[in-house]
XYZ file of C-alpha atoms in Angstrom:
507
model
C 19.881 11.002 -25.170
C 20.818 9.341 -28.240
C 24.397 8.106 -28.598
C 25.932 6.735 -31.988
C 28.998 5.112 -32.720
C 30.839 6.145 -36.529
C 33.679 3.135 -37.313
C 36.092 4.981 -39.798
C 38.410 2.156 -41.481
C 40.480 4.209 -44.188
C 42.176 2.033 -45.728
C 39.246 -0.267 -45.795
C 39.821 -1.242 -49.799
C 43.481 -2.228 -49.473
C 42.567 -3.617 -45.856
C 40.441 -5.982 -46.950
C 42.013 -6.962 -49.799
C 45.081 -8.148 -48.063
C 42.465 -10.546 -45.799
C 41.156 -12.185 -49.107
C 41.085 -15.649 -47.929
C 42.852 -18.356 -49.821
C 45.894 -17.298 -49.575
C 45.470 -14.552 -52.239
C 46.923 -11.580 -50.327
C 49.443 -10.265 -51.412
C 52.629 -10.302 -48.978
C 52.803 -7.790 -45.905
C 56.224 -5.391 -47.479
C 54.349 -5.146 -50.845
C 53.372 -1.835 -51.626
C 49.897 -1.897 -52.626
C 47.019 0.153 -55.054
C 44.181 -0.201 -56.286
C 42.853 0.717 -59.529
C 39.915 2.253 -61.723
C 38.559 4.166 -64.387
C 38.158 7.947 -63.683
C 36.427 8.537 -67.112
C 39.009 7.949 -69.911
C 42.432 8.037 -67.422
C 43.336 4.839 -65.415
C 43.600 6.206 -61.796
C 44.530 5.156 -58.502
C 41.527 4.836 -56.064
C 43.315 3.575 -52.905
C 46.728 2.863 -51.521
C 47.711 0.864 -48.530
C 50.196 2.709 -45.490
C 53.126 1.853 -46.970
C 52.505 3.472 -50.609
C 50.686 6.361 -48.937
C 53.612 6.909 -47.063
C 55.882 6.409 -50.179
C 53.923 9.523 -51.614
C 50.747 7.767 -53.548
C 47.051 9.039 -52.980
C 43.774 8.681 -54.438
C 43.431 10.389 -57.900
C 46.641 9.931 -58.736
C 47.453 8.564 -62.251
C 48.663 4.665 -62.370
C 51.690 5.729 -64.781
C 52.634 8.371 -62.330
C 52.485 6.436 -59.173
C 54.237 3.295 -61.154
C 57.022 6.197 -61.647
C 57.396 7.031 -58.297
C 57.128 3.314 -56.596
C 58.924 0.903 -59.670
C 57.690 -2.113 -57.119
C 54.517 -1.450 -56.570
C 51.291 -3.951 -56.989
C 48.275 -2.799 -59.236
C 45.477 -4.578 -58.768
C 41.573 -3.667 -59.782
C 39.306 -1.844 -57.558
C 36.137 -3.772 -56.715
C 33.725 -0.828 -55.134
C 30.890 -3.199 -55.163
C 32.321 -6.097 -53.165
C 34.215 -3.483 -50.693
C 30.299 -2.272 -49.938
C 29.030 -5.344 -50.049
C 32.035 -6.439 -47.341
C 31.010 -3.452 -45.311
C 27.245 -4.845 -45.013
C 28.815 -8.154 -43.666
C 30.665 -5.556 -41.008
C 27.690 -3.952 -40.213
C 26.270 -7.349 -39.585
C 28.996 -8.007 -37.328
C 28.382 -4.949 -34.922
C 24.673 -5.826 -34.928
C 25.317 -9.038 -33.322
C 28.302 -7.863 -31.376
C 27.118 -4.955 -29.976
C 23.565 -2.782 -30.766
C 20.534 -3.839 -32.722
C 21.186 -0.849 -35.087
C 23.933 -0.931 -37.436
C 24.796 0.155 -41.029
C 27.305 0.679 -43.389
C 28.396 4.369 -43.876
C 29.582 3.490 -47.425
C 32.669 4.079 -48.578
C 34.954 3.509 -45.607
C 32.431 3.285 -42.310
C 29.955 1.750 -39.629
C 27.149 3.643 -38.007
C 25.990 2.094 -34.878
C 23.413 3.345 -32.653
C 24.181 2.359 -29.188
C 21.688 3.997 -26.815
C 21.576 2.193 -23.670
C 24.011 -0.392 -24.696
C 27.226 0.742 -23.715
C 26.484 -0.662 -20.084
C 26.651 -4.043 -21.480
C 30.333 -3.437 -22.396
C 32.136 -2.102 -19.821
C 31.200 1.691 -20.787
C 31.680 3.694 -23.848
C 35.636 4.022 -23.914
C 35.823 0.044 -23.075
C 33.534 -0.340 -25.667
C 34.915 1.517 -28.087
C 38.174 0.283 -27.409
C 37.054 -3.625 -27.367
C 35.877 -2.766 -30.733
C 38.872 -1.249 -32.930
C 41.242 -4.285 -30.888
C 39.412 -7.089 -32.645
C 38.583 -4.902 -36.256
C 42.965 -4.614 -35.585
C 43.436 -8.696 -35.044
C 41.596 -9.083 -38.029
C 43.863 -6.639 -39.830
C 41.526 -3.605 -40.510
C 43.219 0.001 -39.742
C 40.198 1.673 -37.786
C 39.263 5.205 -35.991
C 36.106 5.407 -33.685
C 34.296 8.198 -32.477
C 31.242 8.552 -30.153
C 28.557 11.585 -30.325
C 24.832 12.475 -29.739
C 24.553 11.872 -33.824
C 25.542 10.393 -36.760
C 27.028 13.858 -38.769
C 28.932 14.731 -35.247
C 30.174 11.006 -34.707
C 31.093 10.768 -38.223
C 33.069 13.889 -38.367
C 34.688 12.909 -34.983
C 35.956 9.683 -36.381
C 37.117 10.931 -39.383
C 38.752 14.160 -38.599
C 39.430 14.046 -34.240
C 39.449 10.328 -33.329
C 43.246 9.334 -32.284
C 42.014 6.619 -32.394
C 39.024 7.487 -30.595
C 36.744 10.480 -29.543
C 33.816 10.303 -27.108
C 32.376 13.512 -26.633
C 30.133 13.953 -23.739
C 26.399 14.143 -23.803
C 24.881 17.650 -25.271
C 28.412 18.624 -26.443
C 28.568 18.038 -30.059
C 28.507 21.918 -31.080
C 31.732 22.325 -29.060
C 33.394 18.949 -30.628
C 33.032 19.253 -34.227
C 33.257 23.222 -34.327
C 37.025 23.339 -35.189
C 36.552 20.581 -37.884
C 37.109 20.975 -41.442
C 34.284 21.979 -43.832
C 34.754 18.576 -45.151
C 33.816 16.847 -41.675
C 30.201 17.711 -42.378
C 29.603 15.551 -45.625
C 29.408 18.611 -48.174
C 30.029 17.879 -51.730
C 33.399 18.470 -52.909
C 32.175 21.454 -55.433
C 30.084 22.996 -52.253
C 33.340 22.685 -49.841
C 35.610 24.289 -52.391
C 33.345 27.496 -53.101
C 32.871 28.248 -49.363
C 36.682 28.336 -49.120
C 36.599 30.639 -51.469
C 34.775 32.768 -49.576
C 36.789 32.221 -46.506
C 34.827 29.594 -44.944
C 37.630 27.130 -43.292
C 35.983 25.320 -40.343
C 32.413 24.097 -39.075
C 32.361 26.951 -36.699
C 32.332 29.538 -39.178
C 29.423 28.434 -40.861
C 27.989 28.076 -37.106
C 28.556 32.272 -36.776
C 26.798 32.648 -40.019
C 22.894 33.755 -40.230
C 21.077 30.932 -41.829
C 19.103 32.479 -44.409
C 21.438 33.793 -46.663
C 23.570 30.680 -46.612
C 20.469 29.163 -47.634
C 20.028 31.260 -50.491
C 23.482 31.770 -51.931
C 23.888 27.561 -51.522
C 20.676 26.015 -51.099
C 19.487 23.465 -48.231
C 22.508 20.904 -48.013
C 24.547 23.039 -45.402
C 22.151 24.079 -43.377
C 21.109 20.244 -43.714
C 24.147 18.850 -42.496
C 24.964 21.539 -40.097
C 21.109 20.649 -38.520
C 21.813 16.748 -38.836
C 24.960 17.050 -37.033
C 24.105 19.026 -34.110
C 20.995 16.756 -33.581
C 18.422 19.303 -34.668
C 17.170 17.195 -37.301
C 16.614 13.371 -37.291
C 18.976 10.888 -39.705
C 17.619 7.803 -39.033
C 19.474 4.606 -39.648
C 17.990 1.832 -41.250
C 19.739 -1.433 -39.556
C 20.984 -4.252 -41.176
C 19.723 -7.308 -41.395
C 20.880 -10.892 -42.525
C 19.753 -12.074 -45.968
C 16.705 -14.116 -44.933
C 15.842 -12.937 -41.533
C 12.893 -14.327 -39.518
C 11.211 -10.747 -38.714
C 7.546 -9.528 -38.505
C 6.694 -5.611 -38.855
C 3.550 -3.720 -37.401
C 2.247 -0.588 -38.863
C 0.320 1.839 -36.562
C -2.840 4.001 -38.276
C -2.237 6.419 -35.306
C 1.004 6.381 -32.949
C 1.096 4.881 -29.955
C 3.050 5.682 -26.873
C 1.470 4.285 -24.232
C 3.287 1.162 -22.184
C 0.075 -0.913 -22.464
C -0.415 -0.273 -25.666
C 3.631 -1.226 -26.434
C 3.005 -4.242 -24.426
C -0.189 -5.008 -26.431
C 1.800 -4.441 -30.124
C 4.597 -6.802 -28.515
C 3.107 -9.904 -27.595
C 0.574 -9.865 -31.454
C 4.472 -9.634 -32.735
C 5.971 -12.681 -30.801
C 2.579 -14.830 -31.728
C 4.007 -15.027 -35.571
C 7.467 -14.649 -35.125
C 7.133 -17.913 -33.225
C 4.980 -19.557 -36.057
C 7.458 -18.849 -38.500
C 10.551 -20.261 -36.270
C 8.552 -23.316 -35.823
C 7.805 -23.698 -39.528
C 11.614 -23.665 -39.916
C 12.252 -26.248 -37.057
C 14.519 -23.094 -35.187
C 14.446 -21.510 -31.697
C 14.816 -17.586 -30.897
C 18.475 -16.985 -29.425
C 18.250 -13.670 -29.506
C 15.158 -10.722 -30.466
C 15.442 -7.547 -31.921
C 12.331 -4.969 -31.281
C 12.685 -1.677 -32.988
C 10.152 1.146 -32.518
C 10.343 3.634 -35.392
C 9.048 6.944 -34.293
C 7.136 9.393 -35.896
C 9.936 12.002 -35.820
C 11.991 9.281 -37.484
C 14.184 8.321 -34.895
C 14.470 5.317 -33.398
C 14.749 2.780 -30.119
C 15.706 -0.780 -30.225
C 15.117 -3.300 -27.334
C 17.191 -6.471 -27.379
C 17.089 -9.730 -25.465
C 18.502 -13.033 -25.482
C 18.154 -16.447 -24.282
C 19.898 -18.843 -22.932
C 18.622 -22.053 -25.400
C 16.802 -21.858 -28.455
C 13.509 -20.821 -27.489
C 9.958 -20.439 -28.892
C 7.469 -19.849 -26.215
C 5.511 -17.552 -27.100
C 4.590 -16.227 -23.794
C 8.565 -16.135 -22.237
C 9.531 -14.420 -25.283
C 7.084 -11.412 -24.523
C 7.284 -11.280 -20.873
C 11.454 -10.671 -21.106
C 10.446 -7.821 -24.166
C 8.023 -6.490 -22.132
C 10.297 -5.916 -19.073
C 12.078 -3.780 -21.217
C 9.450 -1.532 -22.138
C 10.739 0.861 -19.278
C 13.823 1.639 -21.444
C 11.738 2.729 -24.683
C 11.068 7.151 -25.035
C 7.751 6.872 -27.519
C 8.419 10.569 -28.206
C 5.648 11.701 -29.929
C 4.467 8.463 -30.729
C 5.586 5.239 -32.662
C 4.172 4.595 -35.892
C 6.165 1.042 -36.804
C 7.419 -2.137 -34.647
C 9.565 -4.194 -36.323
C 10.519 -7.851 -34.365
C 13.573 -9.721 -35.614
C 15.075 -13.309 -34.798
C 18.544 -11.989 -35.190
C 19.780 -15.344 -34.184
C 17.937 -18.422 -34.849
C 19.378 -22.439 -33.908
C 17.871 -25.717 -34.359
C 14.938 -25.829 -32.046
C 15.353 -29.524 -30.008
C 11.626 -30.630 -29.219
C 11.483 -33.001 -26.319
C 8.964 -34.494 -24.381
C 7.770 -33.748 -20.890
C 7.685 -36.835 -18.732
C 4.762 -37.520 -16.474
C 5.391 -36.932 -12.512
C 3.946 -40.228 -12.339
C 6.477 -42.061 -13.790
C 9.765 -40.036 -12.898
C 10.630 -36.574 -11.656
C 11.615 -33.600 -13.542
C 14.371 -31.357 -13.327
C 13.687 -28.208 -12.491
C 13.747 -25.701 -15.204
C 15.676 -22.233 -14.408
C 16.167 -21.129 -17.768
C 13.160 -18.359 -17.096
C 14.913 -17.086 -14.464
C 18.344 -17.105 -15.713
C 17.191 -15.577 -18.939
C 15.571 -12.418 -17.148
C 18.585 -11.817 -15.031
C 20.763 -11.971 -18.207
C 19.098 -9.456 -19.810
C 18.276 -7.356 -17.177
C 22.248 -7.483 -15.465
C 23.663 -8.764 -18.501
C 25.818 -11.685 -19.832
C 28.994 -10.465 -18.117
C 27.459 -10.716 -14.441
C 25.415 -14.162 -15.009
C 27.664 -16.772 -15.304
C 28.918 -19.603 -13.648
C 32.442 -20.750 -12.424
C 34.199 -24.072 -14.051
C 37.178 -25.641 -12.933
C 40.250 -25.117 -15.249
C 42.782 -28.300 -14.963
C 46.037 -25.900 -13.714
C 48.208 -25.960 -10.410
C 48.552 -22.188 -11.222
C 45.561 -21.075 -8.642
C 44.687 -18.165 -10.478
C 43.783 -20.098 -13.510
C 42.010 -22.444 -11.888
C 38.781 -21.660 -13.050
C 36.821 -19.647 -16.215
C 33.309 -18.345 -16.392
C 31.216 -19.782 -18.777
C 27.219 -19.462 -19.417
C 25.039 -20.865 -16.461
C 23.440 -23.374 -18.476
C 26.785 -25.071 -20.178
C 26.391 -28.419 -19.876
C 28.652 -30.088 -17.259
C 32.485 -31.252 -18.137
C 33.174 -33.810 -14.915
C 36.017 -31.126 -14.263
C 36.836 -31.198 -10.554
C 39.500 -28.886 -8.495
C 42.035 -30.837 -6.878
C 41.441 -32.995 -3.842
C 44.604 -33.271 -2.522
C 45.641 -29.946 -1.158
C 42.651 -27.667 0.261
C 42.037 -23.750 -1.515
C 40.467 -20.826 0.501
C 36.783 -19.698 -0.316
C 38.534 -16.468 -1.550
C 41.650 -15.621 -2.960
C 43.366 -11.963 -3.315
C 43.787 -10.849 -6.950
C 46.360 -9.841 -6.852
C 48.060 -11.448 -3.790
C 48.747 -9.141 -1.060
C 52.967 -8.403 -0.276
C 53.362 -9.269 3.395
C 56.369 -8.784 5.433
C 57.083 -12.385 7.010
C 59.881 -13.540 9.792
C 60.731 -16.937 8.384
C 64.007 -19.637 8.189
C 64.663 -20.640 5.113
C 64.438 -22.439 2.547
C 61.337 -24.871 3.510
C 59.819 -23.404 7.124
C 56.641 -21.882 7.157
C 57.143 -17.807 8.512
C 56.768 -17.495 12.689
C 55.011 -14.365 12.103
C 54.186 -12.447 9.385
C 52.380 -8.505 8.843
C 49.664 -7.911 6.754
C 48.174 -4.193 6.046
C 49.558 -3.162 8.841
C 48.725 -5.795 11.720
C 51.212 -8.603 12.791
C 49.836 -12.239 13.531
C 51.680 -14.835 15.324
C 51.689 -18.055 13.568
C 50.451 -20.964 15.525
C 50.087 -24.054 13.290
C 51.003 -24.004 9.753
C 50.937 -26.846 7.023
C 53.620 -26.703 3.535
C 55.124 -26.249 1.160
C 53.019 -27.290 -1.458
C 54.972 -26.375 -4.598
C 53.531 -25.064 -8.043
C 55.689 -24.558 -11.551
C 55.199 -22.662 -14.077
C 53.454 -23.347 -16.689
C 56.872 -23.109 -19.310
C 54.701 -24.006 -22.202
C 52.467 -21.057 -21.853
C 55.191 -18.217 -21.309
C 58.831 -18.317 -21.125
C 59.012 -16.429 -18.050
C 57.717 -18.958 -16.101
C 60.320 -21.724 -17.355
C 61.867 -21.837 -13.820
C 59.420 -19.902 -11.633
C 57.707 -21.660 -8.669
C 55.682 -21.045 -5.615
C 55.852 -22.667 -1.960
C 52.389 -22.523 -0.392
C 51.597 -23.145 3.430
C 48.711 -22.887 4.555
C 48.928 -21.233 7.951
C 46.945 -20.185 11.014
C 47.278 -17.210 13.520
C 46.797 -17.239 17.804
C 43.112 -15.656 16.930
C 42.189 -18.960 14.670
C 41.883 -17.093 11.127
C 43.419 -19.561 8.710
C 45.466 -18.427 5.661
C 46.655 -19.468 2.275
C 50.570 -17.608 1.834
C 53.429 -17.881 -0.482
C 56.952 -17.682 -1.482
C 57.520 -16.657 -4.786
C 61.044 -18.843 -5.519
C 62.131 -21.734 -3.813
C 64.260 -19.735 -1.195
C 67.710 -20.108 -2.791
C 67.997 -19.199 -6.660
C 66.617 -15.782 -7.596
C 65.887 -17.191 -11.464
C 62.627 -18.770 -9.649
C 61.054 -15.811 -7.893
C 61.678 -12.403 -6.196
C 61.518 -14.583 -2.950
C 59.184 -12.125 -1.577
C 56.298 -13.516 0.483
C 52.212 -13.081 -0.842
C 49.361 -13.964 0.608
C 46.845 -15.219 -1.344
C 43.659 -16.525 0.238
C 41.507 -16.919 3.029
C 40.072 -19.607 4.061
C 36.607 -19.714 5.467
């Protein structure tokens, strides 16, 4: 089943222009507009929140809205460059997060993101993820998710608060009570089905098709089709200006895994001739398989170094070919090096004269791209007393810092997130407890070693200014050992609750 993501940024003119770089922007209370030519009349062509909410809209003359808001800033529409900007955007969510993205020109994204949701926590983490860093940036956005562009894009414009996902084979039921508009119609085509009492997508839904077809020719029954997934809109992904890419044309379809696996590796053979030409490595691939019915797949892998083995590049497409529904048959492959770095040659040494290290790079690479980059990874010590900042996950095949944890005071093989309340019999302020009870069993201590004492880290968050933590490391009458602590130092309540955690085990 086919699932697209529409991006709907509307105030993406006045957005933008307020991230101009250079300082340009004009200052966050300023009401701002911008400006064109609507024929002969100067009109505006978008406002900001602050002068729609003043009363200013599209279409509005600049003398009137200069009447209504005496401070406001005129400055000239660029509809090119916003477009252009978009592009850059759709750029952005092909590397971010599917191989197929475009702009939806004036105001949107379309991203197809079939099978990739996995990678990113699922389709409301996903979609959520997404509009948080499009809002750090500055850009206003709305997000909906559907079995098609027309139903995702009427979703996002007209249902997403701030998103919409509507569930697989559900479309009909989602965009029903949306606004004529919702469906892309021309503005002269929505107004005369008003006029006939047409108000939402469902009554056009009730209608018999033919004679909507002949009182107002194909476009309804167009849109209606494209946005209940009855007829194919495909979406021709963007690319960077010079991409490395190679493209295959079929004289009959093929659907057939061999055959896929066939097309594949004659692709990689002169993608990898023209990386080498240009002294780069493959980072990351994008196949696409353009079907017949015009629809179509994408397969994406990446690597962990730049890479141009030839043979390594097709294996890890090929072990995707699982994920790819021919359809009816695929007519075009098209192979992309959607992220290219300088390709550092180096010699293999001889066994004879010295050892090799052993190369996991294959391996790691397949389980990346078959788990994906958020389960491969590999644990680095952080230099923090805090312990559960003590370490970060970064890529398996980082090179190695020299950090070390500390030496001094042992840590458990696990630790609780978040540490576990226990009820503890203790004297205070520095003895370890004599017993404590932990999900619902008590333990006797019988040797315990402490406090070990960790501030805050003040310069990170206020609250932690006077915090601290005694830790003892304790162990019971059955010989389990673990890691427990006292949030405060026993006596002031400004540096903890005083309530008693545990935190760890050891092994």
């Amino acid at each position: 089943m086919m699932r697209v993501v529409s991006l709907f940024l509307p105030r993406w003119a006045t957005d933008r222009r307020r991230r101009r770089a250079g300082g340009a922007a004009p200052p966050r209370e300023t009401l701002l507009a911008l400006a064109g030519r609507d024929g002969g009349r100067r009109v505006v062509l978008a406002v900001d929140a602050a002068a729609a909410a003043a009363g200013l809209h599209a279409g509005m003359p600049v003398a009137k809205a200069r009447a209504l808001v005496p401070g406001l800033l005129i400055e000239k529409a660029d509809p090119a460059a916003d477009v252009a900007a978009l592009d850059r955007l759709a750029l952005w969510a092909a590397r971010h997060y599917a191989p197929i993205a475009a702009a939806d020109p004036p105001d949107g994204v379309v991203i197809d993101t079939t099978g990739a949701d996995h990678l990113h926590g699922g389709e409301e983490a996903m979609l959520t993820a997404m509009l948080a860093r499009l809002g750090a940036s500055g850009l206003a956005a709305r997000a909906a998710i559907a079995d098609s562009w027309g139903a995702a894009h009427a979703l996002a414009r007209y249902a997403a608060r701030p998103i919409a996902i509507t569930p697989p084979g559900a479309a009909a039921e989602a965009i029903a009570p949306l606004p004529l508009a919702a469906l892309r119609l021309s503005p002269a085509l929505v107004a005369s089905l008003r006029t006939l009492g047409f108000v939402c997508i469902a009554d056009l839904m009730a209608q018999p098709r033919a004679p909507l077809a002949r009182r107002f020719g194909p476009e309804i029954l167009c849109r209606l089709d494209q946005a209940l997934g009855r007829l194919a809109e495909p979406i021709s992904p963007a690319y960077p200006p010079d991409p490395i890419a190679v493209r295959r044309h079929f004289p009959e379809p093929i659907a057939a895994p061999e055959t896929i696996a066939a097309a594949i590796a004659a692709l990689v053979t002169p993608l990898c001739t023209a990386l080498e030409a240009k002294g780069l490595g493959a980072r990351r691939l994008d196949l696409i398989c353009h079907r017949v019915d015009r629809a179509a797949q994408a397969i994406r892998i990446g690597v962990t170094r730049p890479l141009r083995d030839a043979k390594r590049l097709t294996r890890l497409l090929c072990d995707k070919i699982e994920t790819i529904d021919p359809g009816f048959g695929i007519e075009r492959l098209s192979l992309a090096a959607t992220c290219a770095e300088l390709f550092d040659a180096k010699q293999h040494v001889s066994a004879l004269i010295e050892n090799t290290a052993s190369d996991v790079s294959d391996l790691i690479d397949r389980l990346v791209n078959r788990l994906g980059e958020d389960r491969v990874y590999r644990a680095e010590p952080v230099a923090t007393d805090v312990p559960e900042r003590c370490l970060r996950r970064i890529p398996p095949l980082a090179p190695e810092t020299g950090a070390t944890w500390p030496a001094a005071w042992p840590r458990p093989a696990r630790l609780l997130t978040p540490p576990e309340r226990i009820e503890t019999l203790a004297l205070l302020p520095d003895h370890p407890p004599v017993s404590f009870t932990w999900r619902g069993v008590r333990r006797r201590v019988a040797h315990a070693d402490g406090p070990e004492r960790v501030f805050g880290e003040w310069w990170k968050r206020d609250a932690e200014l006077a915090a601290v933590r005694d830790y003892f490391r304790i162990e019971d009458e059955a010989g389990e050992r673990f890691w427990i602590f006292r949030a405060g130092d026993g006596e002031d309540a400004a540096t903890g609750s005083q309530n008693w955690f545990l935190h760890g085990i050891f092994a």
